[in-house]
PDB file of C-alpha atoms in Angstrom:
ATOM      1  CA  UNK A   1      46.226-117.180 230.813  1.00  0.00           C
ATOM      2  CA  UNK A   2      45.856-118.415 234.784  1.00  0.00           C
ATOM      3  CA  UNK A   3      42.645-119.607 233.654  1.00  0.00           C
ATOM      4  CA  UNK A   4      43.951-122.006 230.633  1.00  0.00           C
ATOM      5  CA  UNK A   5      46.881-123.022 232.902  1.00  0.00           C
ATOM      6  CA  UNK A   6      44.576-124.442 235.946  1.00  0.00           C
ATOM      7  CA  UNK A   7      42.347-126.088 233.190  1.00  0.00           C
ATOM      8  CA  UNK A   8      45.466-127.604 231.731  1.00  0.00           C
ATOM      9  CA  UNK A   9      47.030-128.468 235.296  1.00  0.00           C
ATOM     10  CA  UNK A  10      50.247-126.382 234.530  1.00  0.00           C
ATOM     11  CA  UNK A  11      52.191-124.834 237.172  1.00  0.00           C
ATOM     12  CA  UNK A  12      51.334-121.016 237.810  1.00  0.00           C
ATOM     13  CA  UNK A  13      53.580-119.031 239.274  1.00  0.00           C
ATOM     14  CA  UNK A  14      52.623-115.152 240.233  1.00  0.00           C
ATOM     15  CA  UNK A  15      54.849-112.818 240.936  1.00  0.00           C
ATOM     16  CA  UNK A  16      55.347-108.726 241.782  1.00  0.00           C
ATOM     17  CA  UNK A  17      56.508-107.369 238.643  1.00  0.00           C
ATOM     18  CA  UNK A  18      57.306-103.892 240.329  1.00  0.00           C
ATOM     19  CA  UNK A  19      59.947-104.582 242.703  1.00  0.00           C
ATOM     20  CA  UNK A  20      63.964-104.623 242.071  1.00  0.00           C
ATOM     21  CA  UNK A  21      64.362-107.833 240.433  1.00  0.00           C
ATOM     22  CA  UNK A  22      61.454-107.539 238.207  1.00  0.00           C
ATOM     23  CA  UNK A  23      59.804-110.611 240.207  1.00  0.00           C
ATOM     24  CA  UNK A  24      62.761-112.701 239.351  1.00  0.00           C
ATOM     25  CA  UNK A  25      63.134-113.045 242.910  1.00  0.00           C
ATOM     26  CA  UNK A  26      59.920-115.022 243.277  1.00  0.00           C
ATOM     27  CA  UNK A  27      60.630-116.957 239.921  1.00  0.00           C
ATOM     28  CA  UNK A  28      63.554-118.241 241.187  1.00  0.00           C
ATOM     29  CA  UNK A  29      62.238-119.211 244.344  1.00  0.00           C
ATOM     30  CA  UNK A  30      60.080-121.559 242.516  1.00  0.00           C
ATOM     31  CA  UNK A  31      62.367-122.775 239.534  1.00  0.00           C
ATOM     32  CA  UNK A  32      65.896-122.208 240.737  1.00  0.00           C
ATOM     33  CA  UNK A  33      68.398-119.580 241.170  1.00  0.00           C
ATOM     34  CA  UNK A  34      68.980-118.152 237.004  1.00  0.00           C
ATOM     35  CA  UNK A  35      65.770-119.052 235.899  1.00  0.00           C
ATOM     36  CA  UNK A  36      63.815-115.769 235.513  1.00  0.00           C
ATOM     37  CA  UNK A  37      67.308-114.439 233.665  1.00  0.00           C
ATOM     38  CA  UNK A  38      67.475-117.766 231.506  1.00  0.00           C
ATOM     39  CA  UNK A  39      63.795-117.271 229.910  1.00  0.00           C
ATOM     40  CA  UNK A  40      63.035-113.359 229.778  1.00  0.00           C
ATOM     41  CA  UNK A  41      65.360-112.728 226.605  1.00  0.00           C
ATOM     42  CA  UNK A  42      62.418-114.806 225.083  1.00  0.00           C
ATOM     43  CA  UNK A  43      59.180-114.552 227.048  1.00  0.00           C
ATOM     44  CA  UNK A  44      59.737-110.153 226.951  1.00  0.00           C
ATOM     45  CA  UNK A  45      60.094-110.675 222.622  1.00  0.00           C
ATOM     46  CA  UNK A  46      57.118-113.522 222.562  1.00  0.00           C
ATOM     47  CA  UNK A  47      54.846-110.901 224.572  1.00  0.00           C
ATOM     48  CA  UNK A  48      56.067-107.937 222.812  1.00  0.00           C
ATOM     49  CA  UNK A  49      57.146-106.555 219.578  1.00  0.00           C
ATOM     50  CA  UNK A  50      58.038-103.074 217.935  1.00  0.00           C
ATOM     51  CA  UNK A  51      55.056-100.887 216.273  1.00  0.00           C
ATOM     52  CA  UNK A  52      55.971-101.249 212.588  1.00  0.00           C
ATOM     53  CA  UNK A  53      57.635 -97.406 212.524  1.00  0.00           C
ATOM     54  CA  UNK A  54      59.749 -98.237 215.595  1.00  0.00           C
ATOM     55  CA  UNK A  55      60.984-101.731 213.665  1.00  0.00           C
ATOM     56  CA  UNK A  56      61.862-100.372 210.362  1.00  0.00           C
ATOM     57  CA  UNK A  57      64.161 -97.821 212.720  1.00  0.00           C
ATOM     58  CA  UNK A  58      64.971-100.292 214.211  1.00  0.00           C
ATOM     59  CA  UNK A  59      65.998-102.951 210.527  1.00  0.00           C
ATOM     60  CA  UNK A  60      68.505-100.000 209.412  1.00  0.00           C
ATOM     61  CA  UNK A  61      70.648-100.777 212.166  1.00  0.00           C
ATOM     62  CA  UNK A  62      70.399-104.689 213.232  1.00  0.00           C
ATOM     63  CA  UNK A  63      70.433-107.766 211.220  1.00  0.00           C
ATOM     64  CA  UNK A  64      69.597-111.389 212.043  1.00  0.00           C
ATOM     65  CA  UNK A  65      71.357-113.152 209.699  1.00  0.00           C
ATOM     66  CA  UNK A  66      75.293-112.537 209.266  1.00  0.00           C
ATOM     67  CA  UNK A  67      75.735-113.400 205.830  1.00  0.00           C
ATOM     68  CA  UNK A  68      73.511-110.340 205.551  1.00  0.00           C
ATOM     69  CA  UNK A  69      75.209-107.999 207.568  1.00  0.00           C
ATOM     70  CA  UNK A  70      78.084-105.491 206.240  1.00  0.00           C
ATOM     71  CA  UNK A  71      81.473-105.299 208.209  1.00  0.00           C
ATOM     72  CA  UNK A  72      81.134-103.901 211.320  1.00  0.00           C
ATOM     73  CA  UNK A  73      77.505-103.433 211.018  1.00  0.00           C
ATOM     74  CA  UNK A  74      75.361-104.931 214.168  1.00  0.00           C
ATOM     75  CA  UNK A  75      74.056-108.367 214.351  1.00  0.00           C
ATOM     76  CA  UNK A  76      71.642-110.105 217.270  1.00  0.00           C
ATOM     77  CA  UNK A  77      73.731-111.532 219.854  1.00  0.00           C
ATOM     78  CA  UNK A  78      77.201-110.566 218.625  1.00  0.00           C
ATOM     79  CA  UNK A  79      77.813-107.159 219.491  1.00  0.00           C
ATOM     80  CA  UNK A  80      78.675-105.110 223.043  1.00  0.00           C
ATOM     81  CA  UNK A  81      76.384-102.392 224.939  1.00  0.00           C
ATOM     82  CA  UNK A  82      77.476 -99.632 226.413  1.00  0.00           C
ATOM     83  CA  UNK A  83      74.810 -97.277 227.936  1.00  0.00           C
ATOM     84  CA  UNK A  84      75.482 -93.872 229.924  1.00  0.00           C
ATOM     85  CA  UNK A  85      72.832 -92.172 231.673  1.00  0.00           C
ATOM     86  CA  UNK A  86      73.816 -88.712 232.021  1.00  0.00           C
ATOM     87  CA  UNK A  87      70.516 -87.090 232.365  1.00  0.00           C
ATOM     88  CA  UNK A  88      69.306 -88.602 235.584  1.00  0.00           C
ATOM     89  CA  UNK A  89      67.447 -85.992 237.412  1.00  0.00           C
ATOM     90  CA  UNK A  90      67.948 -85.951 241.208  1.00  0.00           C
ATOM     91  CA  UNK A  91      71.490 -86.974 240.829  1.00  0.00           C
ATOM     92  CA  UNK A  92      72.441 -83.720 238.471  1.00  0.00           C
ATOM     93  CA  UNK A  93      70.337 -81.450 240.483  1.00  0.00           C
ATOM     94  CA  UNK A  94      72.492 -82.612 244.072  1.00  0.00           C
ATOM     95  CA  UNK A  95      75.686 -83.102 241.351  1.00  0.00           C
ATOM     96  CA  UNK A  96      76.553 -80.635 239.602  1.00  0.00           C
ATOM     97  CA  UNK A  97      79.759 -82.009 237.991  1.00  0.00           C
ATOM     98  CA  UNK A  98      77.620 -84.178 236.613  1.00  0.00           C
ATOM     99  CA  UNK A  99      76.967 -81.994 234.007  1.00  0.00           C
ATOM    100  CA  UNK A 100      80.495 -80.565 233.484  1.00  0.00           C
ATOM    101  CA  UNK A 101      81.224 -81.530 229.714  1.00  0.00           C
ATOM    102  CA  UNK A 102      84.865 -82.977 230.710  1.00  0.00           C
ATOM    103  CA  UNK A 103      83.318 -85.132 233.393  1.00  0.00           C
ATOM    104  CA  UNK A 104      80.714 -86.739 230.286  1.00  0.00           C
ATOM    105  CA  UNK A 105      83.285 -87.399 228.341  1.00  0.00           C
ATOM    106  CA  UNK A 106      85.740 -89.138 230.488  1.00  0.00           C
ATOM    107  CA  UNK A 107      82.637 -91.380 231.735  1.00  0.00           C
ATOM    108  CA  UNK A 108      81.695 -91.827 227.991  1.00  0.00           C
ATOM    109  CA  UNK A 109      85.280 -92.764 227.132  1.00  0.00           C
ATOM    110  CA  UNK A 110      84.877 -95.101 230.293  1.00  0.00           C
ATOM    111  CA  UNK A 111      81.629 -97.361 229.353  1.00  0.00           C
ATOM    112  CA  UNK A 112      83.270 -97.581 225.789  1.00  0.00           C
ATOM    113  CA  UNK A 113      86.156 -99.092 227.165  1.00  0.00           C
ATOM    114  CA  UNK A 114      84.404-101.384 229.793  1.00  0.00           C
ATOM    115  CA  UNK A 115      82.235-102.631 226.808  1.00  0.00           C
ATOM    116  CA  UNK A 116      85.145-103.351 224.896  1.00  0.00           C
ATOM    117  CA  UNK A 117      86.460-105.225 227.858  1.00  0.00           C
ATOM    118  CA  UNK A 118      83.510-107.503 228.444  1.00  0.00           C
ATOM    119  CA  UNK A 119      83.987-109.152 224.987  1.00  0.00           C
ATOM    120  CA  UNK A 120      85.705-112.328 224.124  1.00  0.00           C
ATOM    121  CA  UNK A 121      86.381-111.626 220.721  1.00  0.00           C
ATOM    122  CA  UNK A 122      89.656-111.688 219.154  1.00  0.00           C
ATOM    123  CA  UNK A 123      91.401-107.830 219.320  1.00  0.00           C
ATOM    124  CA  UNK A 124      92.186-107.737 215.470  1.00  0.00           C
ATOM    125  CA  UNK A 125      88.485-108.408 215.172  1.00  0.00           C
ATOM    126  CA  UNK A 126      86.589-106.640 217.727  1.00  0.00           C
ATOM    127  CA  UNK A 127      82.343-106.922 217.609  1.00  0.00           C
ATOM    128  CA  UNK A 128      80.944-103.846 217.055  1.00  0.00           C
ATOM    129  CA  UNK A 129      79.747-101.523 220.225  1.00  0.00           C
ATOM    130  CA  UNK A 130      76.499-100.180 220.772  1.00  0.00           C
ATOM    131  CA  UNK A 131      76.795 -96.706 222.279  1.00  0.00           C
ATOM    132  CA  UNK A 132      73.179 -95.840 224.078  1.00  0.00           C
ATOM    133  CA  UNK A 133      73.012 -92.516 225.761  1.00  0.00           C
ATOM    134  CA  UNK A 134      70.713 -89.666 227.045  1.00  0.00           C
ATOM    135  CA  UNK A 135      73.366 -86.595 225.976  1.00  0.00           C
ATOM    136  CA  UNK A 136      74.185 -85.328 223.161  1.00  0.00           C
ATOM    137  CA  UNK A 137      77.376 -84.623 224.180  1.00  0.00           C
ATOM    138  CA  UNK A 138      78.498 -88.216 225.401  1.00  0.00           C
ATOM    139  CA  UNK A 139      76.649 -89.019 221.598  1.00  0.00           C
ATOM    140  CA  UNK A 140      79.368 -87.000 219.908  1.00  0.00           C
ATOM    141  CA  UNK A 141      82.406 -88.051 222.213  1.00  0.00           C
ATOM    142  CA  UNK A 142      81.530 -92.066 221.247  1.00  0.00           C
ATOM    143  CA  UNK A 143      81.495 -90.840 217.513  1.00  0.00           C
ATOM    144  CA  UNK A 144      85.212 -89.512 217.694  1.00  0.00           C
ATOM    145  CA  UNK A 145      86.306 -92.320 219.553  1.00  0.00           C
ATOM    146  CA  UNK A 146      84.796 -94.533 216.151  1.00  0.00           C
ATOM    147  CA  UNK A 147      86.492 -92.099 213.868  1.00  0.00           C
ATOM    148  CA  UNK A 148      89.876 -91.681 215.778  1.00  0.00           C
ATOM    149  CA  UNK A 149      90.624 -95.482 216.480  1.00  0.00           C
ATOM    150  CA  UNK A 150      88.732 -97.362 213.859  1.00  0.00           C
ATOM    151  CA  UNK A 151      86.241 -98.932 215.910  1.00  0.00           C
ATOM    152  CA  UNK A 152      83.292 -99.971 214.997  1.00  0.00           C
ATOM    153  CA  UNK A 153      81.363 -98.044 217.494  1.00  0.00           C
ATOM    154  CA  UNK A 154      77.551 -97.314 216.701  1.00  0.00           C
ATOM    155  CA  UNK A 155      74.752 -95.022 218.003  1.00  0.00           C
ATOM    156  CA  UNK A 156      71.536 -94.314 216.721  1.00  0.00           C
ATOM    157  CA  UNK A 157      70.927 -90.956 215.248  1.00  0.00           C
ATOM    158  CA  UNK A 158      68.271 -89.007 216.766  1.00  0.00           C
ATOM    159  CA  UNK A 159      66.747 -85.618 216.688  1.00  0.00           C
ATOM    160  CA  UNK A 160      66.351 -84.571 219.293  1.00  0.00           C
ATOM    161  CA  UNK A 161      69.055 -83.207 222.173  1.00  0.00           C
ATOM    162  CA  UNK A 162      67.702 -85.601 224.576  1.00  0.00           C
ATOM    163  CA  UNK A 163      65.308 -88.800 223.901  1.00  0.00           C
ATOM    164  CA  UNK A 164      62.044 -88.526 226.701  1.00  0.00           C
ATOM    165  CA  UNK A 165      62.695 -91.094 229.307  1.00  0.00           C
ATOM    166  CA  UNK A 166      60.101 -93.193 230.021  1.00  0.00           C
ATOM    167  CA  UNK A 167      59.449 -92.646 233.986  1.00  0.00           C
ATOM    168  CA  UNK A 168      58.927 -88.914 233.637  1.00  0.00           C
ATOM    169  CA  UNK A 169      57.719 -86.187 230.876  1.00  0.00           C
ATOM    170  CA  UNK A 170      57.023 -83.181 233.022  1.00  0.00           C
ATOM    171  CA  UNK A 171      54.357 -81.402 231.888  1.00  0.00           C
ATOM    172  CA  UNK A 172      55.072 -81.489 228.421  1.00  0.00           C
ATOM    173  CA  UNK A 173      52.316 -83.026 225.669  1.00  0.00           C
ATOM    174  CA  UNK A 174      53.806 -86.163 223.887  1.00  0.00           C
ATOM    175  CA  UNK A 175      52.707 -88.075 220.582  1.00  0.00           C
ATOM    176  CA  UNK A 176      53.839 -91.833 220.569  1.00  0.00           C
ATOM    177  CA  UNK A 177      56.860 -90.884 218.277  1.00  0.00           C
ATOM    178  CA  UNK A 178      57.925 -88.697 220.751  1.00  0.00           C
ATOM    179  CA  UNK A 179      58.815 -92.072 221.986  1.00  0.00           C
ATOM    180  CA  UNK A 180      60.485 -93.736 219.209  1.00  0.00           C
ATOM    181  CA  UNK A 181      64.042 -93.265 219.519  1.00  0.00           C
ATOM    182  CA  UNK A 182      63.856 -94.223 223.098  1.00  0.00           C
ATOM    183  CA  UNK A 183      62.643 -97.444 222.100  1.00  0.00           C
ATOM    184  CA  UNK A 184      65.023 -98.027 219.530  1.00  0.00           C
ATOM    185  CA  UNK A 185      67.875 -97.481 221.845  1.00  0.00           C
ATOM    186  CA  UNK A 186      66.174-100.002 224.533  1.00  0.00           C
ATOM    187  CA  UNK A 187      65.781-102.490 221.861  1.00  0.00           C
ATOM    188  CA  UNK A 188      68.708-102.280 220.441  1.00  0.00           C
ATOM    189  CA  UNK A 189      70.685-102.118 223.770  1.00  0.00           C
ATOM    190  CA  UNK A 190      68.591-105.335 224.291  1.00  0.00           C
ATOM    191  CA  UNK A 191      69.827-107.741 221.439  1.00  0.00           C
ATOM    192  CA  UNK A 192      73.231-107.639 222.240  1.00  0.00           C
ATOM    193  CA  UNK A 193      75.911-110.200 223.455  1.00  0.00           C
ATOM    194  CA  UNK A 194      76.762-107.907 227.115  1.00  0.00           C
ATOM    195  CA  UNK A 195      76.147-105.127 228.443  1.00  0.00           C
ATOM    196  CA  UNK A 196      77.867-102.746 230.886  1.00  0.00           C
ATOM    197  CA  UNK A 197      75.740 -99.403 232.100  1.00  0.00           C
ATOM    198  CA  UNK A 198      75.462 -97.016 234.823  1.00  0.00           C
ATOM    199  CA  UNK A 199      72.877 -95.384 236.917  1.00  0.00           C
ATOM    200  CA  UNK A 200      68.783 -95.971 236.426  1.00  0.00           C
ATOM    201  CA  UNK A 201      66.590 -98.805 235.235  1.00  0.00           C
ATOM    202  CA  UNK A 202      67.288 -98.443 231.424  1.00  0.00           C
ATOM    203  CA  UNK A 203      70.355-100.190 230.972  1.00  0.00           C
ATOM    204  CA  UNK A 204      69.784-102.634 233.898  1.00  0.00           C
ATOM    205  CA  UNK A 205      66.284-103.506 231.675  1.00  0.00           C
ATOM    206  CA  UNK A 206      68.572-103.761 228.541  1.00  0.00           C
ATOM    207  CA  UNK A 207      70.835-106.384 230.066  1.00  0.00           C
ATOM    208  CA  UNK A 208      67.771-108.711 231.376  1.00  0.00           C
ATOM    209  CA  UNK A 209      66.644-108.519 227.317  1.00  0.00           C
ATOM    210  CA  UNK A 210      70.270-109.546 225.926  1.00  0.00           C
ATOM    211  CA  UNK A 211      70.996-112.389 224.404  1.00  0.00           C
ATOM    212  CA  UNK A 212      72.995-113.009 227.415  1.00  0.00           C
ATOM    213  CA  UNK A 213      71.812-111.931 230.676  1.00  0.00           C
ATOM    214  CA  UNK A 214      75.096-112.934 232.650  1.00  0.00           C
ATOM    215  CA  UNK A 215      77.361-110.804 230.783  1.00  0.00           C
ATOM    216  CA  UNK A 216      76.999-107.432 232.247  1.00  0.00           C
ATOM    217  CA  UNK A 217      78.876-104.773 234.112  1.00  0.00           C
ATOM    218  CA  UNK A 218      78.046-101.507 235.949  1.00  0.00           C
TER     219      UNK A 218
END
Protein backbone atom coordinates (compact mmCIF):
# COMPACT_ATOMS: atom_id res chain seq x y z
CA UNK A 1 0.00 0.00 0.00
CA UNK A 2 2.95 2.82 0.87
CA UNK A 3 4.47 1.51 -2.12
CA UNK A 4 1.37 2.16 -4.68
CA UNK A 5 0.77 5.49 -2.86
CA UNK A 6 4.48 7.02 -3.53
CA UNK A 7 4.16 5.61 -7.16
CA UNK A 8 0.84 7.36 -7.43
CA UNK A 9 2.12 10.63 -5.53
CA UNK A 10 -0.68 10.31 -2.82
CA UNK A 11 -0.23 11.59 0.54
CA UNK A 12 0.96 8.87 3.18
CA UNK A 13 0.39 9.36 6.43
CA UNK A 14 1.87 6.73 9.22
CA UNK A 15 0.81 6.55 12.34
CA UNK A 16 1.16 4.41 15.94
CA UNK A 17 -1.79 2.33 15.96
CA UNK A 18 -1.11 1.21 19.68
CA UNK A 19 -1.42 4.23 21.64
CA UNK A 20 -4.78 5.83 23.29
CA UNK A 21 -6.29 7.36 20.37
CA UNK A 22 -5.69 4.57 18.06
CA UNK A 23 -3.22 6.99 16.01
CA UNK A 24 -6.03 9.39 15.55
CA UNK A 25 -3.87 11.73 17.23
CA UNK A 26 -1.35 11.76 14.40
CA UNK A 27 -4.23 11.64 11.72
CA UNK A 28 -5.53 14.60 12.85
CA UNK A 29 -2.44 16.35 13.05
CA UNK A 30 -2.20 15.96 9.40
CA UNK A 31 -5.94 16.29 8.20
CA UNK A 32 -7.67 18.23 10.93
CA UNK A 33 -9.10 17.84 14.27
CA UNK A 34 -12.34 14.88 13.55
CA UNK A 35 -10.79 13.37 10.78
CA UNK A 36 -9.53 9.95 11.99
CA UNK A 37 -13.29 9.70 13.76
CA UNK A 38 -15.00 10.93 10.39
CA UNK A 39 -13.40 7.96 8.15
CA UNK A 40 -12.81 4.82 10.53
CA UNK A 41 -16.66 3.78 10.58
CA UNK A 42 -15.63 2.99 6.89
CA UNK A 43 -11.92 2.33 6.44
CA UNK A 44 -12.25 -0.51 9.83
CA UNK A 45 -15.49 -2.31 7.51
CA UNK A 46 -13.46 -1.79 3.97
CA UNK A 47 -10.34 -3.61 5.72
CA UNK A 48 -12.34 -6.03 7.59
CA UNK A 49 -15.30 -8.22 7.53
CA UNK A 50 -16.96 -11.09 9.68
CA UNK A 51 -15.86 -14.93 8.97
CA UNK A 52 -19.07 -16.23 7.35
CA UNK A 53 -20.20 -18.13 10.91
CA UNK A 54 -19.65 -14.89 12.86
CA UNK A 55 -21.99 -12.92 10.01
CA UNK A 56 -24.85 -15.22 9.80
CA UNK A 57 -24.82 -14.62 13.92
CA UNK A 58 -24.47 -11.72 13.27
CA UNK A 59 -27.83 -11.37 10.07
CA UNK A 60 -30.32 -12.82 12.88
CA UNK A 61 -30.02 -9.77 14.72
CA UNK A 62 -29.23 -6.61 12.31
CA UNK A 63 -30.73 -5.54 9.13
CA UNK A 64 -29.68 -2.98 6.51
CA UNK A 65 -32.62 -2.18 4.96
CA UNK A 66 -35.76 -0.96 7.13
CA UNK A 67 -38.47 -2.01 5.05
CA UNK A 68 -36.94 -5.34 6.02
CA UNK A 69 -36.72 -5.07 9.53
CA UNK A 70 -39.64 -6.15 12.10
CA UNK A 71 -40.75 -3.60 14.87
CA UNK A 72 -38.32 -3.06 17.23
CA UNK A 73 -35.88 -5.28 15.63
CA UNK A 74 -32.20 -3.56 15.04
CA UNK A 75 -31.24 -1.70 12.01
CA UNK A 76 -27.54 -0.08 11.00
CA UNK A 77 -27.33 3.30 12.27
CA UNK A 78 -30.67 3.63 14.07
CA UNK A 79 -30.41 2.02 17.25
CA UNK A 80 -28.54 2.93 20.88
CA UNK A 81 -25.48 0.97 22.64
CA UNK A 82 -25.18 0.38 25.88
CA UNK A 83 -22.12 -1.71 27.01
CA UNK A 84 -21.13 -2.68 30.76
CA UNK A 85 -17.95 -4.18 31.53
CA UNK A 86 -18.32 -5.92 34.68
CA UNK A 87 -15.63 -8.44 34.39
CA UNK A 88 -12.59 -6.23 34.28
CA UNK A 89 -9.90 -7.94 36.13
CA UNK A 90 -7.66 -5.68 38.26
CA UNK A 91 -10.53 -3.49 39.09
CA UNK A 92 -12.73 -6.56 40.75
CA UNK A 93 -9.75 -8.06 42.33
CA UNK A 94 -8.89 -4.29 44.31
CA UNK A 95 -13.10 -3.89 44.20
CA UNK A 96 -14.85 -6.13 45.55
CA UNK A 97 -18.33 -4.52 45.35
CA UNK A 98 -17.79 -4.77 42.06
CA UNK A 99 -19.03 -8.01 42.04
CA UNK A 100 -21.91 -7.60 44.55
CA UNK A 101 -25.05 -8.61 42.37
CA UNK A 102 -27.07 -5.33 43.61
CA UNK A 103 -24.17 -3.13 42.61
CA UNK A 104 -24.46 -4.93 38.65
CA UNK A 105 -27.68 -4.30 38.49
CA UNK A 106 -28.05 -0.76 39.50
CA UNK A 107 -25.01 -0.01 36.97
CA UNK A 108 -26.91 -2.17 34.35
CA UNK A 109 -30.14 -0.28 35.02
CA UNK A 110 -27.75 2.86 34.69
CA UNK A 111 -26.11 2.37 31.00
CA UNK A 112 -29.75 1.38 29.91
CA UNK A 113 -30.96 4.55 30.92
CA UNK A 114 -27.96 6.72 29.69
CA UNK A 115 -28.46 4.94 26.26
CA UNK A 116 -31.92 5.80 26.24
CA UNK A 117 -30.90 9.32 26.99
CA UNK A 118 -28.43 9.81 24.19
CA UNK A 119 -31.20 9.32 21.54
CA UNK A 120 -33.14 11.88 19.68
CA UNK A 121 -35.94 9.88 18.86
CA UNK A 122 -39.40 10.64 19.66
CA UNK A 123 -40.43 8.88 23.38
CA UNK A 124 -43.64 7.12 21.95
CA UNK A 125 -41.17 5.66 19.50
CA UNK A 126 -37.99 4.90 21.08
CA UNK A 127 -34.99 3.01 18.73
CA UNK A 128 -34.25 -0.09 19.98
CA UNK A 129 -31.13 -0.57 22.61
CA UNK A 130 -28.35 -2.75 22.25
CA UNK A 131 -27.42 -4.21 25.63
CA UNK A 132 -23.53 -5.57 25.35
CA UNK A 133 -22.15 -7.04 28.48
CA UNK A 134 -19.50 -9.43 30.03
CA UNK A 135 -22.06 -10.87 33.02
CA UNK A 136 -24.55 -12.87 32.96
CA UNK A 137 -26.15 -11.29 35.54
CA UNK A 138 -26.24 -7.60 34.11
CA UNK A 139 -27.53 -9.98 30.76
CA UNK A 140 -30.60 -10.99 32.72
CA UNK A 141 -31.27 -7.57 34.59
CA UNK A 142 -31.42 -5.72 30.80
CA UNK A 143 -33.92 -8.61 29.84
CA UNK A 144 -36.45 -7.65 32.71
CA UNK A 145 -36.06 -4.18 32.14
CA UNK A 146 -37.37 -5.20 28.14
CA UNK A 147 -40.09 -7.31 29.61
CA UNK A 148 -41.23 -4.96 32.52
CA UNK A 149 -41.41 -1.58 30.49
CA UNK A 150 -41.90 -2.60 26.92
CA UNK A 151 -38.73 -1.59 25.57
CA UNK A 152 -37.24 -2.77 22.92
CA UNK A 153 -34.07 -3.68 24.58
CA UNK A 154 -31.81 -6.44 22.84
CA UNK A 155 -28.81 -8.66 23.74
CA UNK A 156 -27.33 -11.38 22.04
CA UNK A 157 -27.79 -14.79 23.44
CA UNK A 158 -24.75 -16.59 24.27
CA UNK A 159 -23.59 -19.71 25.92
CA UNK A 160 -21.48 -19.22 27.75
CA UNK A 161 -21.43 -17.33 31.48
CA UNK A 162 -18.87 -15.02 30.26
CA UNK A 163 -17.70 -14.30 26.45
CA UNK A 164 -13.40 -14.54 26.41
CA UNK A 165 -12.17 -11.04 26.15
CA UNK A 166 -9.86 -10.44 23.71
CA UNK A 167 -6.65 -8.99 25.73
CA UNK A 168 -6.39 -12.02 27.98
CA UNK A 169 -7.31 -15.98 28.00
CA UNK A 170 -5.24 -17.24 30.87
CA UNK A 171 -4.02 -20.36 30.28
CA UNK A 172 -6.92 -21.82 28.87
CA UNK A 173 -6.85 -23.56 25.06
CA UNK A 174 -9.26 -21.63 22.67
CA UNK A 175 -10.78 -22.61 19.14
CA UNK A 176 -11.74 -19.47 16.98
CA UNK A 177 -15.48 -19.92 18.03
CA UNK A 178 -14.48 -19.60 21.34
CA UNK A 179 -14.39 -16.17 19.96
CA UNK A 180 -17.57 -15.71 18.22
CA UNK A 181 -19.93 -14.17 20.47
CA UNK A 182 -17.37 -11.67 21.44
CA UNK A 183 -17.27 -10.55 18.03
CA UNK A 184 -20.79 -10.40 17.53
CA UNK A 185 -21.26 -8.16 20.46
CA UNK A 186 -18.26 -5.78 19.12
CA UNK A 187 -19.88 -5.68 15.83
CA UNK A 188 -22.98 -5.19 16.73
CA UNK A 189 -22.13 -2.57 19.45
CA UNK A 190 -20.35 -1.06 16.36
CA UNK A 191 -23.29 -0.33 13.84
CA UNK A 192 -25.21 1.65 15.99
CA UNK A 193 -26.41 5.36 16.06
CA UNK A 194 -24.44 6.15 19.92
CA UNK A 195 -23.00 4.65 22.26
CA UNK A 196 -22.50 5.13 26.02
CA UNK A 197 -20.01 2.45 27.97
CA UNK A 198 -17.86 2.13 30.88
CA UNK A 199 -14.49 0.90 31.81
CA UNK A 200 -11.87 -0.91 29.13
CA UNK A 201 -11.18 -0.64 25.42
CA UNK A 202 -14.29 -2.61 24.16
CA UNK A 203 -16.89 -0.18 24.20
CA UNK A 204 -14.55 2.82 23.59
CA UNK A 205 -13.56 0.56 20.15
CA UNK A 206 -17.38 0.14 19.56
CA UNK A 207 -18.06 3.86 19.54
CA UNK A 208 -15.01 4.72 16.99
CA UNK A 209 -16.97 1.86 14.59
CA UNK A 210 -20.59 3.55 14.96
CA UNK A 211 -22.25 5.05 12.52
CA UNK A 212 -21.66 8.06 14.54
CA UNK A 213 -18.53 8.50 16.32
CA UNK A 214 -19.60 11.83 18.19
CA UNK A 215 -22.46 10.43 19.92
CA UNK A 216 -21.08 8.70 22.89
CA UNK A 217 -21.08 8.76 26.64
CA UNK A 218 -19.12 7.09 29.48
Amino acid sequence: LIQKASESGQKQIHVHIHDAQGGGTQYDEELGAGSFFSVYHELFRTMFQPAKEVQRLIDDFLYRDPSLAPPGSLVEGQYSVAHYRAEYGREVQRHAFLTNPNFIRKVAVNALRCASELQDSDSSNPLPIYFASDNALALKVAREVAETTNYPIISFHRSEDSPLHLDYRGNVTTTPKDYYSTFVDLYLAGSGKCVTHGRGGFGRFASLLSFNSSCSSK
